[in-house]
Coordinates of C-alpha atoms in Angstrom, one line a residue:
M1 CA -17.0 -15.8 -26.4
T2 CA -16.9 -15.0 -30.1
P3 CA -14.6 -12.3 -31.5
V4 CA -17.7 -10.4 -32.7
F5 CA -19.2 -10.4 -29.2
R6 CA -15.9 -9.2 -27.7
L7 CA -15.8 -6.4 -30.2
R8 CA -19.3 -5.3 -29.3
I9 CA -18.4 -5.3 -25.6
R10 CA -15.3 -3.2 -26.3
C11 CA -17.2 -0.7 -28.4
C12 CA -19.9 -0.3 -25.7
R13 CA -17.4 0.1 -22.8
K14 CA -16.5 3.7 -23.4
P15 CA -20.1 5.0 -23.7
V16 CA -21.0 3.1 -20.5
Q17 CA -18.0 4.7 -18.7
A18 CA -19.1 8.1 -20.0
V19 CA -22.6 7.6 -18.6
L20 CA -21.1 6.5 -15.3
V21 CA -18.8 9.6 -15.1
A22 CA -21.7 11.8 -16.0
A23 CA -23.8 10.4 -13.2
I24 CA -20.9 10.9 -10.7
A25 CA -20.3 14.5 -11.9
C26 CA -24.0 15.3 -11.5
L27 CA -24.2 13.8 -8.0
C28 CA -21.1 15.6 -6.8
S29 CA -22.4 18.9 -8.2
L30 CA -25.6 18.4 -6.3
L31 CA -23.6 17.8 -3.1
G32 CA -21.8 21.1 -3.7
Q33 CA -25.0 22.9 -4.3
L34 CA -26.2 21.9 -0.8
T35 CA -23.6 24.2 0.7
Q36 CA -24.4 27.1 -1.7
P37 CA -25.9 30.2 0.0
E38 CA -28.5 32.3 -1.7
G39 CA -27.0 34.2 -4.6
G40 CA -23.4 33.1 -3.8
L41 CA -20.8 30.5 -4.5
S42 CA -20.7 27.2 -2.7
V43 CA -18.8 26.9 0.6
L44 CA -17.4 23.5 -0.6
W45 CA -17.4 22.2 -4.1
P46 CA -16.3 18.5 -4.0
A47 CA -17.2 17.7 -7.7
N48 CA -13.8 18.8 -9.2
A49 CA -11.6 17.1 -6.6
L50 CA -13.7 13.9 -6.8
L51 CA -13.6 13.8 -10.6
A52 CA -9.8 14.4 -10.6
A53 CA -9.3 11.6 -8.1
L54 CA -11.5 9.3 -10.1
L55 CA -9.6 9.9 -13.3
V56 CA -6.2 9.6 -11.7
R57 CA -7.1 6.3 -10.0
H58 CA -8.7 4.9 -13.1
P59 CA -6.7 6.0 -16.2
S60 CA -9.0 3.9 -18.4
L61 CA -11.7 6.5 -17.8
S62 CA -9.7 9.4 -19.1
H63 CA -10.9 9.4 -22.7
P64 CA -12.8 12.1 -24.6
Q65 CA -16.2 10.4 -24.1
S66 CA -15.7 10.5 -20.3
W67 CA -14.7 14.1 -20.3
A68 CA -17.8 14.9 -22.4
G69 CA -19.9 12.9 -19.9
A70 CA -18.4 14.9 -17.0
L71 CA -19.3 18.1 -18.7
G72 CA -22.8 16.8 -19.4
G73 CA -23.4 15.8 -15.8
M74 CA -22.4 19.2 -14.5
L75 CA -24.7 20.9 -17.1
L76 CA -27.6 18.7 -16.0
A77 CA -27.1 19.6 -12.4
N78 CA -26.8 23.3 -13.1
I79 CA -29.7 23.5 -15.5
V80 CA -32.2 21.2 -13.8
F81 CA -31.5 21.8 -10.1
E82 CA -30.1 25.4 -10.2
D83 CA -32.4 26.7 -12.9
M84 CA -29.5 28.2 -14.9
T85 CA -29.6 29.2 -18.5
W86 CA -27.6 26.8 -20.6
P87 CA -24.9 29.4 -21.5
A88 CA -24.2 30.0 -17.8
A89 CA -24.3 26.3 -17.0
L90 CA -21.8 25.7 -19.8
G91 CA -19.5 28.4 -18.5
Y92 CA -19.5 27.0 -15.0
G93 CA -18.9 23.5 -16.4
I94 CA -15.9 24.7 -18.5
T95 CA -14.5 26.5 -15.5
D96 CA -14.8 23.4 -13.3
L97 CA -13.3 21.0 -15.9
S98 CA -10.3 23.2 -16.5
G99 CA -9.1 22.7 -13.0
V100 CA -9.8 18.9 -13.2
L101 CA -7.8 18.7 -16.3
I102 CA -4.8 20.4 -14.7
A103 CA -4.9 18.2 -11.6
W104 CA -5.3 15.1 -13.7
A105 CA -2.4 16.0 -16.0
I106 CA 0.0 16.6 -13.0
L107 CA -0.9 13.5 -11.0
T108 CA -1.7 10.9 -13.6
S109 CA 1.9 10.2 -14.7
S110 CA 2.4 7.4 -12.1
W111 CA 0.6 7.2 -8.8
S112 CA 0.1 4.7 -6.0
P113 CA -1.1 5.0 -2.4
D114 CA 2.6 4.8 -1.4
Q115 CA 3.4 8.0 -3.3
L116 CA 1.9 10.1 -0.4
R117 CA 4.2 8.4 2.2
N118 CA 6.8 11.2 2.2
P119 CA 6.6 15.0 2.4
R120 CA 8.0 15.5 -1.1
A121 CA 5.1 13.5 -2.6
I122 CA 2.6 15.5 -0.5
G123 CA 4.2 18.7 -1.8
R124 CA 3.5 17.4 -5.3
V125 CA -0.1 16.9 -4.5
L126 CA -0.3 20.4 -3.0
A127 CA 1.3 21.8 -6.2
A128 CA -1.3 20.0 -8.3
C129 CA -4.1 21.4 -6.1
T130 CA -2.7 24.9 -6.2
A131 CA -2.3 24.8 -10.0
A132 CA -5.9 23.4 -10.5
A133 CA -7.3 26.1 -8.2
A134 CA -5.4 28.9 -10.0
T135 CA -6.7 27.6 -13.3
N136 CA -10.2 27.6 -12.0
A137 CA -9.8 31.2 -10.9
A138 CA -8.2 32.3 -14.1
V139 CA -11.0 30.8 -16.3
A140 CA -13.6 32.2 -14.0
L141 CA -12.1 35.7 -14.3
A142 CA -12.1 35.3 -18.1
L143 CA -15.8 34.4 -18.0
T144 CA -16.7 37.0 -15.4
P145 CA -18.8 39.2 -17.8
W146 CA -20.7 36.1 -18.8
L147 CA -21.1 34.3 -15.4
R148 CA -21.4 37.0 -12.7
P149 CA -21.3 40.5 -14.3
D150 CA -22.4 42.4 -11.2
E151 CA -19.7 40.9 -8.9
P152 CA -16.3 42.5 -8.4
W153 CA -13.4 40.6 -10.0
M154 CA -11.4 40.4 -6.8
T155 CA -14.3 38.7 -5.0
I156 CA -14.6 36.2 -7.8
A157 CA -10.9 35.5 -7.9
L158 CA -10.7 35.0 -4.1
N159 CA -13.8 32.8 -3.9
W160 CA -12.8 30.5 -6.8
F161 CA -9.1 30.2 -5.9
F162 CA -9.4 29.6 -2.1
G163 CA -12.7 27.6 -2.4
Q164 CA -11.2 25.2 -5.0
L165 CA -7.9 25.0 -3.2
L166 CA -9.7 23.9 0.0
S167 CA -11.8 21.4 -1.9
Y168 CA -8.9 19.8 -3.7
C169 CA -6.7 19.6 -0.6
A170 CA -9.6 18.2 1.4
F171 CA -10.9 15.5 -0.9
L172 CA -7.9 14.5 -3.1
P173 CA -5.5 13.0 -0.5
P174 CA -8.1 10.7 1.3
I175 CA -9.3 9.2 -2.0
M176 CA -5.7 8.8 -3.4
L177 CA -4.7 7.0 -0.2
L178 CA -7.3 4.3 -0.6
P179 CA -5.7 1.0 -1.5
R180 CA -6.1 -0.3 -5.0
R181 CA -7.8 -3.4 -3.7
F182 CA -9.3 -4.2 -0.4
R183 CA -7.7 -7.4 0.8
P184 CA -7.6 -8.8 4.3
R185 CA -3.9 -8.9 5.3
G186 CA -2.4 -11.1 7.9
D187 CA -4.1 -13.2 10.5
R188 CA -7.6 -11.9 11.3
R189 CA -7.4 -13.3 14.8
H190 CA -4.2 -11.4 15.4
A191 CA -5.7 -8.3 13.9
W192 CA -8.8 -8.4 16.2
S193 CA -6.6 -9.1 19.3
S194 CA -4.4 -6.1 18.4
L195 CA -7.5 -3.9 17.9
L196 CA -9.0 -5.0 21.3
R197 CA -5.6 -4.4 23.0
R198 CA -5.5 -0.9 21.6
M199 CA -9.0 -0.2 22.7
R200 CA -8.2 -1.3 26.3
N201 CA -5.0 0.7 26.6
G202 CA -6.7 3.8 25.1
T203 CA -4.4 4.3 22.1
L204 CA -7.4 3.8 19.7
L205 CA -10.1 5.9 21.5
L206 CA -8.2 8.7 23.2
P207 CA -7.3 10.5 19.9
L208 CA -11.0 10.4 18.8
A209 CA -12.1 11.6 22.2
A210 CA -9.7 14.5 22.1
L211 CA -10.9 15.4 18.5
I212 CA -14.5 15.3 19.5
A213 CA -13.8 17.6 22.5
S214 CA -11.8 20.1 20.3
V215 CA -14.6 20.2 17.7
S216 CA -17.2 20.8 20.4
L217 CA -15.1 23.7 21.6
C218 CA -15.4 25.2 18.1
F219 CA -19.2 25.3 18.5
L220 CA -19.3 26.3 22.1
L221 CA -16.6 29.0 22.3
G222 CA -16.3 30.1 18.7
G223 CA -14.2 33.2 18.0
P224 CA -11.6 34.0 15.3
G225 CA -9.3 31.1 16.4
A226 CA -12.0 28.4 16.4
A227 CA -10.8 26.8 13.2
A228 CA -7.5 26.0 14.9
F229 CA -9.0 24.2 17.9
P230 CA -8.9 20.7 16.3
I231 CA -5.3 20.9 15.1
P232 CA -3.6 19.4 18.2
A233 CA -6.1 16.6 18.3
L234 CA -5.6 15.9 14.6
M235 CA -1.8 15.8 15.3
Y236 CA -2.6 13.2 18.0
C237 CA -4.6 11.2 15.4
A238 CA -1.7 11.4 13.0
L239 CA 0.6 9.8 15.6
A240 CA -1.9 7.1 16.5
Y241 CA -3.5 6.1 13.2
R242 CA -2.4 5.2 9.7
Q243 CA -2.0 7.9 7.1
G244 CA -5.2 7.0 5.2
T245 CA -7.3 6.9 8.4
T246 CA -5.9 10.2 9.5
A247 CA -6.7 11.8 6.1
W248 CA -10.4 10.7 6.3
I249 CA -10.7 11.9 9.9
T250 CA -9.2 15.2 8.8
L251 CA -11.6 15.5 5.9
L252 CA -14.6 14.9 8.2
T253 CA -13.4 17.4 10.7
A254 CA -12.8 20.0 8.0
L255 CA -16.3 19.5 6.7
I256 CA -17.9 19.9 10.1
V257 CA -15.9 23.1 10.9
M258 CA -16.5 24.6 7.4
L259 CA -20.2 23.9 7.2
G260 CA -20.7 25.0 10.8
A261 CA -19.0 28.3 10.2
A262 CA -20.8 28.9 6.9
N263 CA -24.2 28.3 8.5
G264 CA -23.5 30.3 11.7
W265 CA -23.3 27.3 14.0
V266 CA -19.6 28.3 14.8
P267 CA -19.6 32.0 15.8
L268 CA -16.4 33.5 14.4
G269 CA -16.8 37.2 15.5
Q270 CA -17.0 40.4 13.5
N271 CA -15.8 40.9 10.0
H272 CA -12.2 41.4 9.2
P273 CA -11.2 44.9 10.4
L274 CA -9.1 45.8 7.4
A275 CA -11.3 44.7 4.6
G276 CA -14.7 44.8 6.2
T277 CA -16.2 42.5 3.6
H278 CA -17.6 39.0 3.8
A279 CA -15.3 37.8 1.1
W280 CA -12.2 38.3 3.3
D281 CA -13.9 36.6 6.2
M282 CA -14.5 33.6 3.9
V283 CA -10.8 33.7 2.7
S284 CA -9.6 33.7 6.3
L285 CA -11.9 30.9 7.2
R286 CA -10.8 28.8 4.2
L287 CA -7.1 29.4 4.9
G288 CA -7.6 28.3 8.6
V289 CA -9.4 25.1 7.5
L290 CA -6.7 24.5 4.9
L291 CA -4.0 24.7 7.6
L292 CA -6.2 22.3 9.7
I293 CA -6.1 19.9 6.7
M294 CA -2.5 20.1 5.8
S295 CA -0.9 19.9 9.2
P296 CA -1.9 16.3 10.1
L297 CA -1.4 15.2 6.5
L298 CA 2.2 16.4 6.5
V299 CA 2.9 14.9 10.0
S300 CA 1.4 11.5 8.9
G301 CA 3.5 11.7 5.7
I302 CA 6.6 12.2 7.7
L303 CA 5.8 9.4 10.1
A304 CA 4.9 7.1 7.2
A305 CA 8.3 7.9 5.5
R306 CA 10.1 7.2 8.8
S307 CA 8.1 3.9 9.2
D308 CA 9.1 2.9 5.6
L309 CA 12.7 3.7 6.3
I310 CA 12.7 1.6 9.5
S311 CA 11.0 -1.3 7.7
S312 CA 13.6 -1.1 4.9
L313 CA 16.5 -1.1 7.4
S314 CA 14.9 -4.0 9.3
L315 CA 14.5 -5.9 6.0
A316 CA 18.2 -5.3 5.2
L317 CA 19.3 -6.4 8.7
D318 CA 17.0 -9.5 8.9
H319 CA 17.3 -10.8 5.4
D320 CA 20.2 -12.1 3.3
S321 CA 20.9 -9.6 0.5
L322 CA 21.5 -12.3 -2.2
T323 CA 18.8 -14.9 -1.5
R324 CA 16.2 -12.7 0.4
A325 CA 16.0 -15.5 3.0
L326 CA 16.2 -14.6 6.6
S327 CA 19.7 -14.0 8.0
R328 CA 21.2 -16.4 10.5
Q329 CA 20.5 -14.1 13.4
A330 CA 16.9 -13.3 12.3
F331 CA 16.1 -17.0 11.7
L332 CA 17.5 -18.1 15.1
R333 CA 15.6 -15.3 16.9
S334 CA 12.3 -16.0 15.2
A335 CA 12.6 -19.8 15.5
D336 CA 13.4 -19.5 19.2
E337 CA 10.4 -17.3 19.7
H338 CA 8.2 -20.0 18.1
L339 CA 9.7 -22.7 20.3
G340 CA 9.0 -20.6 23.4
R341 CA 5.3 -20.0 22.8
T342 CA 2.8 -21.3 25.3
P343 CA 0.8 -23.3 24.8
A344 CA 2.8 -25.3 22.3
P345 CA 1.1 -25.9 18.9
P346 CA -0.9 -29.1 18.8
Q347 CA 1.1 -30.8 16.1
G348 CA 4.5 -29.6 17.3
N349 CA 7.3 -28.0 15.3
A350 CA 9.7 -29.3 12.6
L351 CA 13.1 -28.1 11.6
L352 CA 14.8 -28.9 8.3
M353 CA 18.4 -28.4 7.3
L354 CA 19.1 -28.1 3.6
D355 CA 22.5 -28.2 1.9
I356 CA 23.0 -27.8 -1.9
D357 CA 25.0 -30.8 -3.1
H358 CA 28.5 -30.3 -4.7
F359 CA 28.2 -26.5 -4.4
K360 CA 32.0 -26.1 -3.9
Q361 CA 32.8 -27.9 -7.1
L362 CA 30.2 -25.8 -8.9
N363 CA 31.9 -22.6 -7.7
D364 CA 35.3 -23.9 -8.7
R365 CA 34.1 -25.0 -12.2
H366 CA 31.8 -22.2 -13.2
G367 CA 32.8 -19.3 -10.9
H368 CA 31.1 -17.4 -8.1
A369 CA 28.7 -15.6 -10.3
A370 CA 27.2 -19.0 -11.3
G371 CA 27.1 -20.0 -7.7
D372 CA 25.2 -16.8 -6.8
Q373 CA 22.7 -17.6 -9.6
V374 CA 22.2 -21.1 -8.1
L375 CA 21.7 -19.8 -4.6
K376 CA 19.1 -17.2 -5.8
A377 CA 17.2 -19.8 -7.9
F378 CA 17.3 -22.3 -5.0
A379 CA 16.0 -19.8 -2.4
Q380 CA 13.3 -18.6 -4.8
T381 CA 12.1 -22.2 -5.3
I382 CA 11.9 -22.9 -1.6
R383 CA 10.0 -19.7 -0.9
T384 CA 7.4 -20.5 -3.4
L385 CA 6.8 -24.0 -1.9
V386 CA 6.5 -23.1 1.8
R387 CA 3.7 -21.4 3.8
P388 CA 3.8 -17.7 4.5
H389 CA 4.4 -18.2 8.2
D390 CA 7.2 -20.8 7.8
L391 CA 10.7 -19.5 8.5
F392 CA 13.3 -19.9 5.8
G393 CA 16.8 -18.7 6.6
R394 CA 20.3 -18.9 5.2
L395 CA 22.7 -20.1 7.9
G396 CA 25.8 -19.6 5.8
G397 CA 27.3 -20.5 2.4
E398 CA 25.0 -23.1 0.7
E399 CA 23.4 -24.2 4.0
F400 CA 19.8 -23.2 4.7
A401 CA 17.3 -24.0 7.4
L402 CA 13.5 -24.2 7.4
F403 CA 11.4 -24.0 10.5
L404 CA 7.8 -25.4 10.2
P405 CA 5.6 -24.4 13.1
D406 CA 2.5 -26.5 13.9
T407 CA 3.5 -29.3 11.6
S408 CA 3.4 -33.0 12.3
E409 CA 6.4 -35.2 11.8
R410 CA 4.8 -37.0 8.8
D411 CA 3.9 -33.7 7.1
A412 CA 7.4 -32.4 7.7
G413 CA 8.8 -35.5 5.9
D414 CA 6.3 -35.0 3.0
I415 CA 7.3 -31.3 2.7
A416 CA 11.0 -32.2 2.7
E417 CA 10.5 -34.7 0.0
R418 CA 8.5 -32.3 -2.1
L419 CA 11.3 -29.7 -1.7
R420 CA 13.9 -32.2 -2.7
F421 CA 11.9 -33.2 -5.8
C422 CA 11.3 -29.6 -7.0
V423 CA 15.0 -28.7 -6.5
E424 CA 16.0 -31.8 -8.5
K425 CA 13.9 -30.6 -11.4
L426 CA 15.3 -27.1 -11.2
S427 CA 17.4 -25.8 -14.1
V428 CA 19.5 -22.7 -13.6
P429 CA 20.3 -21.1 -16.9
L430 CA 23.7 -19.4 -17.2
D431 CA 23.5 -18.4 -20.8
A432 CA 21.7 -19.4 -24.0
C433 CA 23.5 -22.8 -24.3
L434 CA 24.3 -23.8 -20.7
A435 CA 22.1 -24.6 -17.7
L436 CA 23.0 -26.1 -14.3
R437 CA 21.1 -28.9 -12.6
I438 CA 21.4 -29.1 -8.8
S439 CA 20.1 -31.3 -6.0
V440 CA 19.8 -30.9 -2.2
S441 CA 20.3 -33.0 0.8
I442 CA 17.8 -32.5 3.6
G443 CA 17.8 -33.5 7.3
T444 CA 14.7 -33.2 9.4
V445 CA 13.9 -33.3 13.1
H446 CA 10.7 -32.9 15.0
D447 CA 10.4 -31.6 18.5
A448 CA 8.2 -34.6 19.4
R449 CA 11.4 -36.7 19.5
A450 CA 13.1 -34.2 21.7
P451 CA 10.4 -32.4 23.7
F452 CA 12.8 -30.5 26.0
A453 CA 15.5 -29.8 23.3
S454 CA 16.6 -26.2 22.7
L455 CA 16.8 -24.6 19.3
S456 CA 20.6 -25.2 19.2
E457 CA 20.1 -28.9 20.0
L458 CA 17.4 -29.2 17.3
L459 CA 19.7 -27.6 14.8
A460 CA 22.4 -30.1 15.7
Y461 CA 20.1 -33.0 15.3
A462 CA 18.9 -31.7 11.9
D463 CA 22.5 -31.1 10.9
Q464 CA 23.4 -34.7 11.8
A465 CA 20.4 -36.0 9.7
M466 CA 21.5 -33.9 6.8
Y467 CA 25.0 -35.2 6.8
Q468 CA 23.6 -38.7 7.0
A469 CA 21.6 -37.9 3.8
K470 CA 24.9 -36.8 2.2
R471 CA 26.7 -39.9 3.3
S472 CA 23.9 -42.1 1.8
G473 CA 24.4 -40.6 -1.7
R474 CA 23.0 -37.1 -1.6
N475 CA 19.8 -35.8 -3.1
Q476 CA 18.0 -37.5 -0.2
V477 CA 15.8 -36.7 2.8
H478 CA 16.9 -38.2 6.2
A479 CA 14.9 -37.9 9.4
H480 CA 16.7 -37.7 12.8
G481 CA 16.1 -40.9 14.7
G482 CA 18.9 -40.9 17.2
L483 CA 22.0 -39.1 18.4
A484 CA 24.4 -40.3 15.8
A485 CA 28.0 -39.0 16.0
H486 CA 28.6 -36.1 13.7
T487 CA 31.1 -36.6 10.9
E488 CA 32.5 -34.1 8.6
D489 CA 31.3 -34.1 5.0
T490 CA 33.8 -34.6 2.3
E491 CA 33.1 -33.7 -1.3
D492 CA 33.1 -36.5 -3.8
P493 CA 36.2 -35.9 -6.1
A494 CA 34.5 -38.0 -8.8
W495 CA 31.5 -35.7 -9.0
P496 CA 30.5 -35.1 -12.6
P497 CA 29.7 -31.6 -13.7
P498 CA 25.9 -30.9 -13.5
L499 CA 25.5 -29.6 -17.0
N500 CA 22.6 -29.5 -19.3
N501 CA 23.8 -28.7 -22.7
A502 CA 20.8 -26.9 -24.3
P503 CA 20.8 -26.2 -28.0
K504 CA 21.9 -22.7 -28.9
A505 CA 19.2 -20.2 -29.7
P506 CA 18.9 -19.4 -33.4

């Protein structure tokens, strides 16, 4: 691709993005107009929240041309489909974009789906929604003589603030909780089996059944408390499902309740006895639906934060803090679970013992800080070469173990040789002029040679094979072929320092 062609593509990108944003703004405005009663404001107006979420998730779209495109899309929807005059359409467009700008400015600093996994982050989103709704109401009041001269200012303020607050709180969290990329994670067979198991024991369908029943009560019984009927079922969903799933279920429930009440499908009783106006009825309804939205979102955020804390504690307990390899206890537990599986894997299991050569002399000569650097570099090299489901653990000091499930004896030997070769080529820099070269001795054992051996016996066999590799000259791979007597390893006093004197950087 020539530089001129690249420049043309780069120059055309922003106008294309502006057209795309304009189309999205126009479509979202049309969706809001579907809920607009005759001569009044829309019950739900998703355009502002959807635009804010789009600009937050895709910062590359937040340039002046995209903002102009969003305003143009709203103007098009208001003029063509609402038969407004262009000054009124411009006033509504400016009012809507003012709230979008505030929400975007608060949330765009740094975001990720994980940001909503604690109550404090959810509070930040609520603050952004409140600020955006207040900005919408303030701008609408400023433009009241222009937009709706015959309507009381209090009614305009209440409708704009609570209507926009409900829309932002309903639409922003589900969209912001979407993952950046949709990737299948983990084993699909395991995922499907887990899904079927949850369907059989009722943990997947019971929350949905309870929610459907509670929403049905809203339409059948009605009354002033109808908006609160689905809250217990939504709490149940927050306990049973992931946070993103709960947010989308809550959004769908809020839409059904809100549209049903606005169209008379959910009878809510007489007007508010104190105010006696329809505006206060709508404020009460929107507040009820807002509580319906925020309650399960806060609960799911608390549960997500607790799950993250448990995961971090489990990670700290199950992994070595220096090398990030499995701890001795975690490795032994996981490897023993693999050995106990029935039926056994067709190719059997292999176990490798890895010991860094001359590590004690390295520590004595260069210090423990250099030894830590070597251990981290060695562990990182091994992790990049093994499969995701292989078990790599640190048993102590410079001694590591690798469990290879469903691996033939020949493949285990090839893997061990590849690991030895890559470690031999590894260079661990200490400073600008000094780097260490290391090697590893590896002993392997396959459970085909000892079908009834326990994990401790396989570890002993692999340990014997590893010491045999050391006795044979180190930097070797040795496979267990018999029950040779175990002899203690003695470090070679004539070991030369593994230095690589690199030239100093200029």
